[in-house]
Amino acid sequence: MRYLLTFVIALLSCRCAHGQRQYVRAVDAFTKRHCIVCHDRREEKGDFRIDTLSRDLTDPAVAVAWQDALDLVTLGEMPPEEQPRPTKQELQIFMRAVQDELRRVAEISRSNDTLRLRRLSHTALENSVRDLLGTHLSITPGLPPDPEVAGFDNMASTLGQSGEFMDVLQRNARRIAGETIVEGRDPRVDLKLRLHEIQPGKEVIREGDRYVTWSCRNRSVVSWPKKFVAPRTGVYRIAFEGYQTDNRYKLDQQVKNYNWIKAKNANNFRLKLLESRLPQERTRNVAIMAMEAPIESAYDGTTGGRMVGLVEMKPTMSWYEVDCELEEGESFFIHAADCQQLQDPPYIKFQGKEILAGELMHLRSIKIEGPLLESWPPPLQQRLLSKEGKISREELQTFLSRAFRDEVDKEVTYLYFKALVDAVKAGQSPEQALRQLVEAVLCSPRFLYNREPTDEHRDWPLASRLSYFLWNTMPDEELMHLASEGTLARRDVLKAQVQRMIADEKSEGFILDFAGQWLGLRKVGAMPPDPKLYPDYDLALEKSMRSESEALFREVLRENLPVSDFLSPDFAMLNERLARHYGIDGVEGSEFRRVSLPSGSPRGGLLGHASMLTITSNGTRTSPVVRGVWILENLLDSPPSPPPADVEPIEPDVRGAKTIRQMLAKHRDIETCNECHRRIDPWGFGLENFNAIGAWRDTYGRKQKPIDASGKIYNGPQFNGVLEMKDILLSQKDRFTHALTAKLLAHAVGHPTTVKERIAIDKIVKRHKRKRGGFADLIAEISVSEAFRGD
């Protein structure tokens, strides 16, 4: 028997060696004929050499490089169009050889190149603390930012735990513990302040039942509640009633010009009143600024303060509400942050009366509610601590299990319980001891880190992986129950949970987190457009841009629509502000809703979203390169190589004498640049009819040159305009589905996809296509895959 086993092993080894030799021969024959000419020591195009690339795919880095090369050949992007095209037989032999070798290596690998622990990202930390403790306070202020890898900030390889991270985390955890476990009387307030209870700055004007302010750099033109001081650190709901408008538009209807202006200090602000007028329908920003009370103590100082809230105010009297975090002993003032900066009241002489003119904020009343606590004492304290001051060991075990997202045995619970009892015996109050416990739990590695599923530990880590994938927060009771039973890993159970979790409102965490990173929505507003060039851009439009893309993602997910509806649906998700920006009539109100689009509309799908079109511009002009890279990276998962370090960036042509296409021509003339730019630029040129904030345009620059939105996809067809380019992208929907699946899986498992996972993605996409499933079905397929379950 022993000799027979030895013979079988030897036979398999011979077959394996024979297969490897066939693979090497096929690869060498293909690359010598079609690849070496561009990718050896003489050319090295794209910083890639295939002559020195190892053929040993057991090295993960080498395997990924060959997988990338195979993808480019499969997609027809390589060899380049000016080189002889491989025959169908040549392609089949090369592709089959590399695929077979990749599968063979994947089967024998143990996937030991992935990390077994992954720290919670900032957003996951925020959501987990909220759901564990029921607090509104934030745990992430001051923490070092989470680095991005493969477009996401939840990759295990970069989510470390530095000394700085732990110092800040512990301070924040102590602050949160102080709100969660409390002593003393209920401090919550619910105030409604009329005008006589609001303190105006010395330059604020009263008109009837309103205070009228303008924007200034000192506190003489702000208003604040007279007697309010935050009794505890916490989140307060601040609401105020008012409106903000520019009354010069109304005055314009009665006079032909501004010869009637007779200002007290005309030379200082006459021109400001005449110029820089914002569009009449635009909302204005109003800031809530926190500072130590009493605010009167710094009456004549600069505006200062710490901004804790920002709202957009309309030109009609309305209530506005924002949740703000205040420290104990702080108050706040209301500041018209988006008005013109004037030191003197903007008085004018009109029809024999002296009146204020310009952008003015009118304030009538203020409401204050908080700190926002569900009950007093807070719910967690009521569960852990009886009215008599006794700590419940049973509730403590439940709390620890929820916090650590794992089974916590009685021995571990006893150690925590004993520490609490010993602290009380040493003279601390039960509340003080529990605050220390909460702080310790929030800083514990068992709270901060998720384990990866393994053969020995499967269901509990799988519950966390699924929950942080689809909710971006900790598992609920049902997931924890299934994990404790050991049944969660079953395919039918997993699929049922995916359906339940997508339907749950907590899936909003997935929508905001994944879409925010995949589509770059977190970057909206990071580089605001030049207000002189784009005066229509305001906070309301900025929020609507981001919300449109989130609304489309939500609609495709919740309605289980085809993933192709991300590219070319016959509808758009719009509200009134965004519809007006797009020139679409018949949409009223601030709520987003599904709006049918006429045939030929450029707005259906992500390519027409102002969010993407704005973040891929630089605030003054469009950037076809950045837009092209965005499409290749986010929609096709085919990012180009970074630009060479010695190539100078394009300088903007402020005179408008040249088009973007003309300015980019010099880059395409450089051979090292041309290799990438001919892949990138066409996708960006197809979007040139959209300006830097996503509005439609037919001409470019001050000289009104016609837009040329034509192009030719590398090794592909030509197009003229965004609609034809969108059709080309739609014809590659299988490639888009593959790219989206790779993004989803990388986000779910916390590392860039390995070769073994890419093979799994191929299977997922084929199965999804065969079943003609929707987006929710695709997520279910990912969740039950071996790659997700860690098999």
Tab-separated table of N, CA and C in Angstrom, residues 126 212 326 346 411 420 464 467 477 666-667 735 773:
chain	number	residue	atom	x	y	z
A	126	GLU	N	-17.727	54.534	14.739
A	126	GLU	CA	-18.816	55.442	15.096
A	126	GLU	C	-20.129	54.682	15.228
A	212	VAL	N	-32.077	91.362	12.714
A	212	VAL	CA	-31.511	91.343	11.361
A	212	VAL	C	-29.999	91.488	11.467
A	326	LEU	N	-21.748	69.851	22.200
A	326	LEU	CA	-21.276	70.934	23.063
A	326	LEU	C	-20.584	70.341	24.284
A	346	PRO	N	-25.022	97.878	6.414
A	346	PRO	CA	-25.197	98.315	5.013
A	346	PRO	C	-26.474	99.140	4.829
A	411	GLU	N	-16.107	32.731	33.002
A	411	GLU	CA	-14.833	33.043	33.648
A	411	GLU	C	-14.366	34.456	33.294
A	420	LEU	N	-14.958	45.368	38.903
A	420	LEU	CA	-15.952	46.358	39.293
A	420	LEU	C	-16.174	46.332	40.811
A	464	SER	N	-19.786	38.958	12.155
A	464	SER	CA	-19.211	40.304	12.109
A	464	SER	C	-18.911	40.720	10.687
A	467	SER	N	-22.140	41.602	8.983
A	467	SER	CA	-22.763	42.791	9.539
A	467	SER	C	-22.012	44.058	9.140
A	477	GLU	N	-29.080	40.963	17.376
A	477	GLU	CA	-29.346	39.765	18.173
A	477	GLU	C	-29.572	38.535	17.303
A	666	LYS	N	-0.125	67.902	-25.918
A	666	LYS	CA	1.319	67.804	-25.694
A	666	LYS	C	1.673	66.560	-24.879
A	667	HIS	N	0.751	66.132	-24.015
A	667	HIS	CA	1.007	64.909	-23.259
A	667	HIS	C	0.959	63.693	-24.169
A	735	ARG	N	-18.067	43.329	-18.025
A	735	ARG	CA	-16.823	43.839	-17.438
A	735	ARG	C	-17.135	44.728	-16.246
A	773	GLY	N	-29.814	37.913	-12.428
A	773	GLY	CA	-30.145	38.509	-11.136
A	773	GLY	C	-29.940	40.008	-11.114
